[in-house]
Coordinates of C-alpha atoms in Angstrom, one line a residue:
M1 CA -20.8 -9.3 38.2
S2 CA -21.5 -11.2 35.1
H3 CA -24.9 -12.9 34.3
P4 CA -26.0 -15.7 32.0
W5 CA -28.0 -13.2 30.0
D6 CA -25.2 -10.7 29.4
F7 CA -24.8 -12.0 25.8
L8 CA -28.0 -10.0 25.0
D9 CA -26.0 -6.8 25.0
N10 CA -24.3 -8.0 21.8
Y11 CA -27.7 -7.7 20.1
R12 CA -28.7 -4.2 21.1
N13 CA -28.2 -0.9 19.3
G14 CA -27.7 -2.5 15.9
K15 CA -24.4 -4.2 17.0
S16 CA -25.2 -7.6 15.4
G17 CA -27.1 -6.9 12.2
V18 CA -29.2 -9.9 13.1
V19 CA -31.4 -8.8 16.0
D20 CA -31.8 -5.4 17.5
I21 CA -33.4 -5.8 21.0
R22 CA -35.5 -2.8 21.7
G23 CA -36.7 -3.6 25.2
E24 CA -35.1 -5.1 28.4
W25 CA -35.8 -8.6 27.1
P26 CA -36.0 -10.1 23.6
T27 CA -39.2 -11.5 22.1
L28 CA -39.2 -15.3 21.7
P29 CA -38.5 -15.1 17.9
E30 CA -35.7 -12.7 18.6
L31 CA -34.2 -15.1 21.2
F32 CA -34.5 -17.9 18.7
D33 CA -32.8 -16.0 15.9
I34 CA -30.0 -15.0 18.3
T35 CA -29.4 -18.6 19.1
V36 CA -29.3 -19.5 15.4
D37 CA -26.7 -16.7 15.0
R38 CA -24.6 -18.1 17.8
F39 CA -25.0 -21.8 17.3
S40 CA -26.2 -22.3 13.7
A41 CA -24.7 -25.8 13.2
R42 CA -25.6 -27.2 16.6
R43 CA -28.1 -30.0 16.8
A44 CA -31.4 -28.5 17.8
F45 CA -34.2 -31.1 17.6
T46 CA -33.9 -34.9 17.7
A47 CA -36.6 -37.6 17.6
F48 CA -36.2 -41.4 17.3
E49 CA -39.8 -42.2 16.3
P50 CA -41.4 -42.9 13.8
E51 CA -37.9 -42.7 12.3
E52 CA -34.8 -41.0 13.5
M53 CA -34.6 -37.3 12.7
T54 CA -32.1 -34.6 13.7
L55 CA -32.2 -30.9 12.7
T56 CA -29.7 -28.2 13.3
Y57 CA -30.7 -24.7 14.4
T58 CA -30.3 -23.4 10.9
E59 CA -32.5 -26.2 9.5
V60 CA -35.2 -25.5 12.2
Q61 CA -35.1 -21.8 11.4
R62 CA -35.8 -22.5 7.7
R63 CA -38.8 -24.7 8.6
V64 CA -40.0 -22.1 11.1
R65 CA -39.9 -19.3 8.4
A66 CA -41.7 -21.5 5.9
A67 CA -44.5 -22.3 8.3
A68 CA -44.8 -18.7 9.4
R69 CA -45.1 -17.7 5.7
Y70 CA -47.8 -20.3 5.3
L71 CA -49.7 -18.9 8.3
Q72 CA -49.5 -15.4 6.9
G73 CA -50.9 -16.7 3.6
L74 CA -53.9 -18.1 5.6
G75 CA -54.6 -14.6 6.9
V76 CA -52.9 -14.9 10.3
K77 CA -52.0 -11.4 11.4
P78 CA -50.0 -10.1 14.4
G79 CA -52.0 -10.8 17.6
D80 CA -54.2 -13.6 16.0
R81 CA -54.4 -16.9 17.9
V82 CA -53.1 -20.2 16.6
A83 CA -53.5 -23.5 18.4
V84 CA -50.9 -26.2 18.7
T85 CA -51.9 -29.7 19.9
G86 CA -50.2 -33.0 19.5
K87 CA -47.6 -35.4 21.0
N88 CA -44.1 -34.1 21.7
S89 CA -42.2 -33.8 18.5
P90 CA -39.8 -31.5 16.5
E91 CA -42.9 -30.6 14.5
W92 CA -44.7 -29.4 17.6
A93 CA -41.8 -27.2 18.6
T94 CA -41.4 -25.8 15.1
A95 CA -45.1 -24.9 15.0
Y96 CA -44.8 -23.1 18.3
I97 CA -42.0 -20.9 17.1
A98 CA -43.6 -20.4 13.7
V99 CA -46.8 -19.0 15.2
L100 CA -44.8 -16.4 17.1
Y101 CA -42.5 -15.7 14.1
A102 CA -45.6 -14.8 12.1
G103 CA -46.6 -12.4 14.9
G104 CA -49.4 -14.6 16.2
V105 CA -50.2 -15.8 19.7
V106 CA -49.7 -19.5 20.4
V107 CA -52.3 -21.5 22.2
P108 CA -50.8 -24.8 23.3
I109 CA -53.6 -27.3 24.1
D110 CA -53.4 -30.6 26.0
Y111 CA -53.6 -33.4 23.3
Q112 CA -55.1 -35.8 25.8
L113 CA -58.3 -33.8 26.0
Q114 CA -61.4 -34.9 24.0
S115 CA -61.6 -33.2 20.6
R116 CA -64.8 -31.4 21.7
D117 CA -63.0 -29.9 24.7
I118 CA -60.1 -28.8 22.5
S119 CA -62.6 -27.2 20.1
G120 CA -64.2 -25.5 23.1
L121 CA -60.8 -24.0 24.2
M122 CA -60.1 -22.9 20.6
G123 CA -63.5 -21.2 20.5
R124 CA -62.8 -19.4 23.8
A125 CA -59.4 -18.1 22.5
G126 CA -60.7 -17.1 19.1
V127 CA -58.3 -19.4 17.3
K128 CA -57.9 -18.9 13.5
A129 CA -55.8 -22.0 12.7
I130 CA -54.5 -25.2 14.3
F131 CA -51.5 -27.4 14.1
V132 CA -52.6 -30.9 15.0
D133 CA -51.4 -34.5 14.9
T134 CA -53.0 -36.8 12.3
E135 CA -55.1 -38.8 14.8
K136 CA -57.3 -35.8 15.5
Y137 CA -56.8 -33.9 12.3
D138 CA -60.3 -34.8 10.9
D139 CA -62.0 -33.9 14.2
F140 CA -61.8 -30.2 13.6
D141 CA -63.7 -28.1 11.1
A142 CA -61.1 -25.8 9.6
P143 CA -62.0 -22.1 10.4
S144 CA -60.9 -21.4 6.8
K145 CA -59.7 -23.5 3.9
G146 CA -56.4 -25.1 4.8
A147 CA -56.3 -23.7 8.3
R148 CA -55.5 -27.1 9.7
I149 CA -51.8 -27.9 9.4
S150 CA -50.6 -31.4 10.1
L151 CA -47.8 -32.3 12.6
A152 CA -47.6 -35.7 11.0
P153 CA -46.1 -36.6 7.6
D154 CA -49.2 -38.5 6.2
R155 CA -51.1 -35.3 5.3
E156 CA -50.6 -33.0 2.3
N157 CA -50.0 -29.9 4.4
Y158 CA -47.5 -31.6 6.7
I159 CA -45.6 -28.8 8.4
Y160 CA -42.2 -30.0 7.1
N161 CA -43.5 -30.2 3.5
L162 CA -44.7 -26.6 3.4
P163 CA -43.3 -24.5 0.5
Q164 CA -39.9 -23.0 1.2
D165 CA -39.7 -20.8 -1.9
Q166 CA -40.9 -17.9 0.2
L167 CA -39.8 -17.5 3.8
A168 CA -41.3 -15.1 6.3
D169 CA -39.3 -12.4 8.0
R170 CA -39.6 -12.1 11.8
A171 CA -42.7 -10.1 12.6
T172 CA -42.1 -7.0 14.7
R173 CA -43.4 -7.5 18.2
E174 CA -42.7 -5.9 21.6
E175 CA -41.6 -7.6 24.8
D176 CA -44.9 -6.7 26.5
D177 CA -47.0 -8.1 23.6
L178 CA -49.0 -11.3 24.3
A179 CA -47.0 -14.4 23.3
A180 CA -49.1 -17.4 24.6
I181 CA -52.4 -18.3 26.2
L182 CA -52.0 -21.5 28.3
F183 CA -55.2 -23.1 29.5
T184 CA -54.7 -24.6 32.9
S185 CA -57.1 -26.2 35.3
G186 CA -54.5 -27.4 37.7
T187 CA -56.1 -30.0 40.0
T188 CA -59.2 -28.0 40.8
G189 CA -61.7 -25.8 39.1
S190 CA -62.4 -25.0 35.4
A191 CA -59.7 -24.0 33.0
K192 CA -58.4 -20.4 32.9
G193 CA -56.4 -18.9 30.1
V194 CA -53.1 -17.7 31.4
M195 CA -51.8 -14.8 29.3
L196 CA -48.0 -14.8 29.1
T197 CA -46.1 -12.1 27.3
H198 CA -42.8 -12.4 25.4
K199 CA -41.1 -10.7 28.4
N200 CA -42.7 -13.2 30.8
I201 CA -41.3 -16.2 29.0
T202 CA -37.8 -15.0 27.9
S203 CA -37.0 -13.3 31.2
D204 CA -38.0 -16.4 33.1
A205 CA -35.8 -18.7 30.9
L206 CA -32.8 -16.5 31.3
L207 CA -33.2 -15.5 35.0
A208 CA -33.6 -19.1 36.0
Q209 CA -30.0 -19.6 34.8
G210 CA -28.9 -17.3 37.6
N211 CA -29.5 -20.3 39.9
L212 CA -28.6 -23.2 37.5
Y213 CA -25.9 -23.1 34.8
I214 CA -26.8 -24.8 31.6
R215 CA -24.6 -25.1 28.5
H216 CA -24.9 -25.2 24.7
D217 CA -23.6 -28.8 24.7
D218 CA -26.4 -30.0 27.0
I219 CA -29.0 -32.4 25.7
F220 CA -32.5 -32.0 27.2
Y221 CA -35.1 -34.7 27.2
A222 CA -38.7 -33.5 26.5
L223 CA -40.7 -36.1 28.4
L224 CA -43.7 -34.4 29.9
P225 CA -46.2 -32.8 27.6
L226 CA -44.9 -29.7 25.9
H227 CA -48.2 -27.8 26.2
H228 CA -47.6 -27.7 30.0
S229 CA -45.7 -24.6 31.2
Y230 CA -43.1 -26.7 33.1
T231 CA -41.8 -28.5 30.0
M232 CA -42.5 -25.6 27.7
L233 CA -40.2 -23.3 29.6
A234 CA -37.7 -25.6 31.5
V235 CA -37.0 -27.8 28.6
F236 CA -38.1 -26.2 25.3
I237 CA -37.4 -22.5 25.8
E238 CA -34.4 -23.1 28.1
S239 CA -32.6 -25.3 25.6
I240 CA -33.4 -22.8 22.7
S241 CA -32.0 -19.9 24.8
V242 CA -28.5 -21.5 25.1
G243 CA -28.3 -23.5 21.8
A244 CA -28.8 -26.9 23.5
E245 CA -30.3 -30.0 21.9
I246 CA -33.8 -31.5 22.7
V247 CA -34.5 -35.2 22.4
F248 CA -38.3 -35.6 22.1
A249 CA -40.0 -38.5 23.9
K250 CA -43.1 -40.2 22.5
R251 CA -44.2 -42.3 25.5
M252 CA -44.0 -42.0 29.3
V253 CA -43.0 -45.6 29.8
V254 CA -40.0 -46.3 31.9
K255 CA -38.4 -48.9 29.6
Q256 CA -38.8 -46.5 26.6
I257 CA -37.5 -43.5 28.7
L258 CA -34.3 -45.4 29.7
A259 CA -33.7 -46.5 26.0
D260 CA -34.1 -42.9 24.9
L261 CA -31.7 -41.5 27.6
K262 CA -29.0 -43.9 26.5
R263 CA -29.5 -43.5 22.8
G264 CA -29.7 -39.7 23.0
Q265 CA -26.8 -39.3 25.5
V266 CA -29.1 -37.0 27.5
T267 CA -27.5 -34.8 30.1
M268 CA -30.5 -32.8 31.4
L269 CA -33.5 -34.9 32.7
L270 CA -36.5 -32.9 33.9
G271 CA -39.4 -34.8 35.3
I272 CA -42.0 -35.1 38.1
P273 CA -41.7 -36.8 41.5
M274 CA -43.5 -39.9 40.3
L275 CA -40.9 -40.5 37.6
F276 CA -37.9 -40.0 39.8
N277 CA -39.4 -42.2 42.6
K278 CA -39.9 -45.0 40.1
L279 CA -36.3 -44.7 38.8
L280 CA -34.9 -44.6 42.3
K281 CA -37.0 -47.7 43.3
G282 CA -35.7 -49.6 40.3
I283 CA -32.0 -48.7 41.2
L284 CA -32.4 -49.7 44.9
R285 CA -34.3 -52.8 44.0
G286 CA -31.4 -53.9 41.7
I287 CA -28.9 -53.3 44.5
R288 CA -31.1 -55.1 47.1
E289 CA -31.2 -58.1 44.8
K290 CA -27.4 -58.6 45.2
G291 CA -28.1 -59.6 48.8
P292 CA -28.2 -58.0 52.2
F293 CA -24.4 -57.7 52.6
V294 CA -23.8 -55.9 49.3
Y295 CA -26.9 -53.8 49.9
G296 CA -25.6 -52.7 53.3
I297 CA -22.2 -51.8 51.9
M298 CA -23.8 -49.8 49.0
R299 CA -26.1 -47.9 51.3
T300 CA -23.1 -47.0 53.6
L301 CA -21.1 -45.8 50.6
M302 CA -24.1 -43.7 49.5
A303 CA -24.3 -42.1 52.9
I304 CA -20.6 -41.3 52.8
S305 CA -20.9 -39.9 49.3
G306 CA -23.7 -37.6 50.3
V307 CA -21.8 -36.3 53.3
I308 CA -18.7 -35.5 51.2
K309 CA -20.8 -33.8 48.5
H310 CA -22.7 -31.7 51.0
A311 CA -19.5 -30.7 52.9
T312 CA -17.1 -30.2 50.0
G313 CA -19.1 -30.0 46.8
K314 CA -17.1 -32.9 45.4
N315 CA -19.2 -35.5 43.5
V316 CA -17.5 -38.8 44.4
G317 CA -20.7 -40.7 43.8
K318 CA -20.3 -40.5 40.0
K319 CA -17.2 -42.7 40.2
L320 CA -18.3 -44.9 43.1
F321 CA -21.6 -45.8 41.5
G322 CA -20.7 -45.5 37.8
S323 CA -21.7 -49.1 37.0
V324 CA -25.0 -48.7 38.8
L325 CA -25.8 -45.5 36.9
E326 CA -24.8 -47.1 33.6
K327 CA -27.0 -50.1 34.1
A328 CA -29.9 -47.7 34.9
S329 CA -29.1 -45.6 31.7
L330 CA -28.4 -42.6 33.9
D331 CA -24.6 -42.4 33.4
T332 CA -24.7 -39.5 30.9
I333 CA -27.1 -37.4 33.1
R334 CA -25.5 -34.2 34.4
I335 CA -28.5 -32.8 36.2
C336 CA -31.9 -34.0 37.2
I337 CA -34.6 -31.4 37.9
S338 CA -37.9 -32.3 39.6
G339 CA -40.9 -30.0 39.4
G340 CA -44.6 -30.1 39.0
G341 CA -45.2 -31.2 42.6
P342 CA -43.5 -31.9 46.0
L343 CA -40.7 -34.3 46.1
A344 CA -39.7 -36.5 49.1
P345 CA -36.4 -35.2 50.5
A346 CA -35.3 -38.8 50.7
T347 CA -35.5 -39.1 46.9
F348 CA -33.6 -35.8 46.5
R349 CA -30.9 -37.0 48.9
K350 CA -30.4 -40.5 47.4
F351 CA -29.9 -39.2 43.8
N352 CA -27.3 -36.9 45.0
Q353 CA -25.6 -39.7 47.0
L354 CA -25.5 -41.8 43.8
G355 CA -23.6 -39.0 42.1
I356 CA -26.3 -37.2 40.1
D357 CA -26.6 -33.5 40.6
F358 CA -30.3 -33.5 41.6
V359 CA -32.3 -30.4 42.3
Q360 CA -35.9 -29.2 42.4
G361 CA -37.7 -26.1 41.5
Y362 CA -41.0 -24.4 42.0
G363 CA -43.4 -22.2 40.0
L364 CA -46.8 -21.9 38.5
T365 CA -48.2 -21.4 35.0
E366 CA -49.0 -17.9 36.0
T367 CA -45.3 -17.3 36.7
S368 CA -44.1 -18.7 33.4
P369 CA -43.4 -20.9 35.6
I370 CA -40.1 -20.9 37.4
I371 CA -39.6 -18.7 40.4
C372 CA -37.4 -20.9 42.6
L373 CA -34.6 -23.3 41.7
N374 CA -32.0 -25.1 43.8
P375 CA -28.4 -24.2 42.8
V376 CA -26.4 -27.4 42.3
E377 CA -23.5 -26.0 44.3
H378 CA -25.6 -25.1 47.3
Y379 CA -28.8 -27.2 47.3
K380 CA -31.1 -27.8 50.2
E381 CA -32.9 -31.1 50.2
E382 CA -36.0 -29.9 52.1
S383 CA -36.4 -26.8 49.9
V384 CA -37.9 -26.3 46.5
G385 CA -35.2 -23.8 45.7
K386 CA -33.8 -20.4 46.0
V387 CA -35.8 -17.5 44.7
I388 CA -34.4 -16.6 41.2
P389 CA -33.0 -13.2 40.4
Q390 CA -35.3 -10.1 39.9
T391 CA -38.1 -12.0 41.8
D392 CA -39.7 -10.3 44.8
M393 CA -41.2 -13.0 46.9
K394 CA -43.0 -12.5 50.3
I395 CA -44.9 -14.6 52.8
F396 CA -48.3 -13.1 53.3
E397 CA -49.7 -13.2 56.9
P398 CA -47.2 -15.7 58.3
D399 CA -48.1 -17.9 61.3
E400 CA -45.8 -18.8 64.2
R401 CA -43.8 -21.1 62.0
G402 CA -43.3 -18.4 59.4
V403 CA -45.8 -20.1 57.1
G404 CA -48.2 -18.1 55.0
E405 CA -49.4 -17.6 51.5
I406 CA -46.6 -17.1 48.9
V407 CA -47.0 -13.9 46.9
V408 CA -44.6 -12.8 44.2
K409 CA -43.7 -9.9 41.8
G410 CA -41.3 -10.0 38.8
P411 CA -41.0 -9.9 35.1
M412 CA -42.2 -13.5 34.8
V413 CA -45.6 -12.9 36.4
M414 CA -48.5 -13.2 33.9
K415 CA -50.4 -10.4 32.3
G416 CA -53.7 -11.9 33.6
Y417 CA -56.3 -14.4 32.8
Y418 CA -57.7 -14.2 29.3
D419 CA -61.2 -12.6 29.1
D420 CA -61.6 -12.9 32.9
E421 CA -61.0 -9.6 34.7
E422 CA -62.7 -10.8 37.8
S423 CA -60.4 -13.9 38.3
T424 CA -57.4 -11.7 37.5
A425 CA -58.3 -9.2 40.2
E426 CA -58.8 -12.0 42.7
V427 CA -55.2 -13.3 42.4
F428 CA -53.4 -9.9 42.7
T429 CA -53.0 -8.0 46.0
E430 CA -53.7 -4.2 46.1
D431 CA -50.0 -3.6 45.8
G432 CA -49.6 -5.8 42.7
Y433 CA -48.3 -9.1 44.1
F434 CA -49.5 -12.3 42.5
R435 CA -51.2 -14.7 45.1
T436 CA -49.9 -18.2 44.3
G437 CA -52.4 -20.0 46.5
D438 CA -49.5 -22.0 47.9
M439 CA -48.4 -22.0 51.5
G440 CA -44.8 -21.9 52.5
R441 CA -41.9 -20.1 54.3
L442 CA -38.6 -18.5 53.4
D443 CA -35.3 -19.0 55.2
N444 CA -32.6 -16.3 55.7
E445 CA -31.0 -17.3 52.4
N446 CA -34.2 -16.8 50.4
Y447 CA -34.8 -20.5 50.0
L448 CA -38.5 -21.5 49.8
Y449 CA -40.1 -24.4 51.8
L450 CA -43.6 -25.5 50.7
T451 CA -46.2 -26.8 53.0
G452 CA -49.2 -27.2 50.6
R453 CA -52.0 -25.6 48.8
K454 CA -54.1 -23.0 50.6
K455 CA -57.3 -24.6 49.3
S456 CA -56.5 -28.1 50.6
L457 CA -55.6 -26.8 54.1
I458 CA -57.1 -28.9 56.9
V459 CA -57.9 -27.1 60.2
T460 CA -58.2 -29.6 63.1
A461 CA -60.5 -29.2 66.2
G462 CA -57.5 -27.9 68.1
G463 CA -57.0 -25.1 65.5
K464 CA -53.9 -26.7 64.1
N465 CA -53.2 -26.3 60.3
V466 CA -52.5 -29.5 58.5
Y467 CA -51.1 -29.4 54.9
P468 CA -52.0 -32.7 53.1
E469 CA -49.0 -32.5 50.7
E470 CA -46.6 -32.6 53.7
I471 CA -48.1 -35.8 54.9
E472 CA -48.3 -37.3 51.3
D473 CA -44.5 -36.8 51.0
H474 CA -43.9 -39.5 53.6
F475 CA -45.4 -42.1 51.4
Q476 CA -43.5 -41.5 48.1
L477 CA -41.0 -44.3 48.4
Y478 CA -43.3 -47.1 49.5
D479 CA -43.5 -49.7 46.7
E480 CA -46.9 -50.8 47.8
I481 CA -48.6 -47.4 47.0
E482 CA -49.4 -46.2 43.5
Q483 CA -51.4 -43.1 44.6
I484 CA -52.2 -41.4 47.9
M485 CA -54.3 -38.3 48.6
V486 CA -54.7 -36.9 52.1
K487 CA -57.7 -34.7 52.9
G488 CA -59.9 -33.6 55.7
F489 CA -63.2 -35.1 56.8
I490 CA -65.8 -33.9 59.2
S491 CA -65.4 -36.1 62.3
N492 CA -68.0 -34.3 64.4
E493 CA -71.0 -33.0 62.4
E494 CA -72.4 -31.0 65.3
L495 CA -69.1 -29.2 66.0
R496 CA -67.9 -29.3 62.4
E497 CA -64.6 -30.7 63.6
E498 CA -62.2 -31.8 60.9
D499 CA -59.7 -34.8 61.0
V500 CA -57.3 -36.3 58.5
E501 CA -58.0 -39.2 56.2
A502 CA -56.2 -40.8 53.2
Y503 CA -57.4 -42.3 50.0
I504 CA -54.9 -44.9 48.7
Y505 CA -54.7 -46.8 45.5
P506 CA -52.3 -49.7 45.8
D507 CA -49.7 -50.8 43.3
L508 CA -51.4 -54.0 42.2
E509 CA -48.4 -55.2 40.2
Y510 CA -46.2 -55.0 43.3
F511 CA -48.6 -57.0 45.4
A512 CA -48.9 -59.6 42.6
S513 CA -45.2 -60.0 42.3
K514 CA -44.9 -60.4 46.0
A515 CA -47.6 -63.0 46.1
Q516 CA -45.9 -65.0 43.3
G517 CA -42.6 -64.8 45.2
E518 CA -44.4 -66.4 48.2
G519 CA -45.8 -69.2 46.1
G520 CA -49.2 -67.7 45.3
D521 CA -50.6 -66.5 42.0
G522 CA -51.4 -63.1 43.4
G523 CA -52.9 -61.6 40.3
S524 CA -52.6 -58.0 39.2
T525 CA -56.2 -57.1 38.6
V526 CA -59.0 -55.7 40.8
E527 CA -60.8 -59.1 40.5
T528 CA -57.9 -61.3 41.4
A529 CA -56.1 -59.2 44.1
D530 CA -56.1 -60.3 47.7
W531 CA -57.8 -57.1 49.0
D532 CA -57.8 -58.2 52.7
A533 CA -54.0 -58.6 52.6
I534 CA -53.5 -55.4 50.7
E535 CA -55.7 -53.3 53.1
A536 CA -53.8 -54.8 56.1
R537 CA -50.4 -53.9 54.7
L538 CA -51.5 -50.4 53.7
Q539 CA -52.8 -49.9 57.3
E540 CA -49.5 -51.0 58.6
I541 CA -47.7 -48.4 56.4
V542 CA -50.1 -45.7 57.6
D543 CA -49.5 -46.7 61.2
E544 CA -45.7 -46.6 60.6
V545 CA -45.9 -43.1 59.0
N546 CA -48.2 -41.8 61.8
K547 CA -45.4 -42.5 64.3
D548 CA -43.3 -39.8 62.6
L549 CA -46.1 -37.2 62.4
M550 CA -47.3 -34.7 65.0
P551 CA -50.4 -36.0 66.8
Y552 CA -52.7 -33.5 65.0
Q553 CA -51.3 -34.6 61.6
R554 CA -51.9 -38.3 62.0
I555 CA -54.2 -40.1 59.6
K556 CA -57.4 -41.2 61.4
R557 CA -58.9 -43.4 58.7
I558 CA -58.0 -44.7 55.2
S559 CA -60.0 -45.7 52.2
V560 CA -58.4 -48.3 49.9
L561 CA -59.5 -47.6 46.3
R562 CA -60.2 -50.3 43.7
Q563 CA -59.6 -47.9 40.8
P564 CA -56.9 -45.2 40.4
M565 CA -57.8 -41.6 41.0
E566 CA -58.1 -39.3 38.0
M567 CA -54.9 -37.3 37.3
T568 CA -53.8 -34.4 35.2
T569 CA -51.3 -34.9 32.4
T570 CA -48.5 -33.9 34.8
K571 CA -49.7 -36.7 37.1
K572 CA -51.3 -34.6 39.8
I573 CA -54.4 -36.1 41.4
K574 CA -57.5 -34.1 40.7
R575 CA -58.5 -33.5 44.3
H576 CA -61.9 -32.1 43.5
K577 CA -62.9 -35.3 41.9
V578 CA -62.3 -37.5 44.9
S579 CA -64.8 -37.8 47.6

């Protein structure tokens, strides 16, 4: 049986003269050099702002080697930490590879953090140098002269202006050597430094392709922040592993995204549920505006398309809805992948009905991150995907529904938390399985179904387990709701009984447009909104959803918020900050 990673055998035992893989998996620089050897003239990185730029794999390699040589000149030695922080760009990606090429350990840091917090993370990791965008360049005291390197062209030491008269050779590293430290706080707690080895990252990128076929002529869109493990692996490293092209996004604004997709002829769109829900709402709104008759016909055709695709694998929706997809700038998209949070099955289903191969996956930063991915040819709308090859997943202490904590072993599981042996010990079982903290169940085909986070579990007075994420999924396609967070509250202090409540932040623009359509001015600000009408409508929605829930899952009270809840850069609500 052949595998997507079989090409690695051509780079063992001195066969190629380019790379000689010594372990089971290549290091990241080895994987990059292999791709340069295979696809030297292919377009690698493209950006449209501040001006259009496209680099081939050979051109990127030269810039990588120049930056790696510059780092070595600054005293960066194998194993030293180098930070990369900035907006998504070809320069960011080049810096990431260059750190590893020089033998260093890359520390990608969220650019949206305050400079003092970035400095704090740099201090914790013992960073020796930093690649940084121009806006924050002056905020950091260089650890040594010239140790700040600019990702923007308005500085003297701009990464693409570094001397190319001397180019670094690829540093010798082993597959089990540390490659990256990713600081993640998720939605709760303080940041931990997840230590990922070269083997963790390269094995994950290649094994994931056992569930989803990607090609060298694919064009990926780097929309979510590259410092986050999801985009870092599923867009950046995946595309590099097959010689695909990356188009870098600058802003997470729907109008800009659609323009980039069309201009870049993007085929692979990876995003989070919030993005796909907004895109789908826009498409359905456009169809609805054609009148109830046309809308009814289109929805019927969508349903038929979905049945045919599920039963036969034939994608008739691409032809049926070609004009709709073209208008939405999605006509070139081959596959959409949703990750970073639970997706409503209805969204999954409707995209597939429209003719786009749409799947979702699951993983954590600690698992590099992909451990489940839906195969296009056999997807399950309710599932976050099939467990990828060489991954040993179990359900720990399952209940009567088969639901328990998800634990996993495999080459993609992290080395541990940086400088934190206590936290590392807490997340591994005695027999070496990583405890994800997520609850779910597996079916007989090894597809995973999530129910929620263990920490956010609500236990009702009747002893029933309620998973907030399951309930939140029911609200994803309501235009009236911008954010919702379901949690438990103590309904009986004496007995410490817990019930279910929801915090809801409305979509003020939606209510404003609706009010204007009815002849009012509506307003779209906290001060001008008709809060009585908003609260009444939100209660109606909750009552509607409650009818579809089990009695013990039903929301007993709601709080309508006047300000949005704080979110992470991947648009997850920070649950610990809402009370």
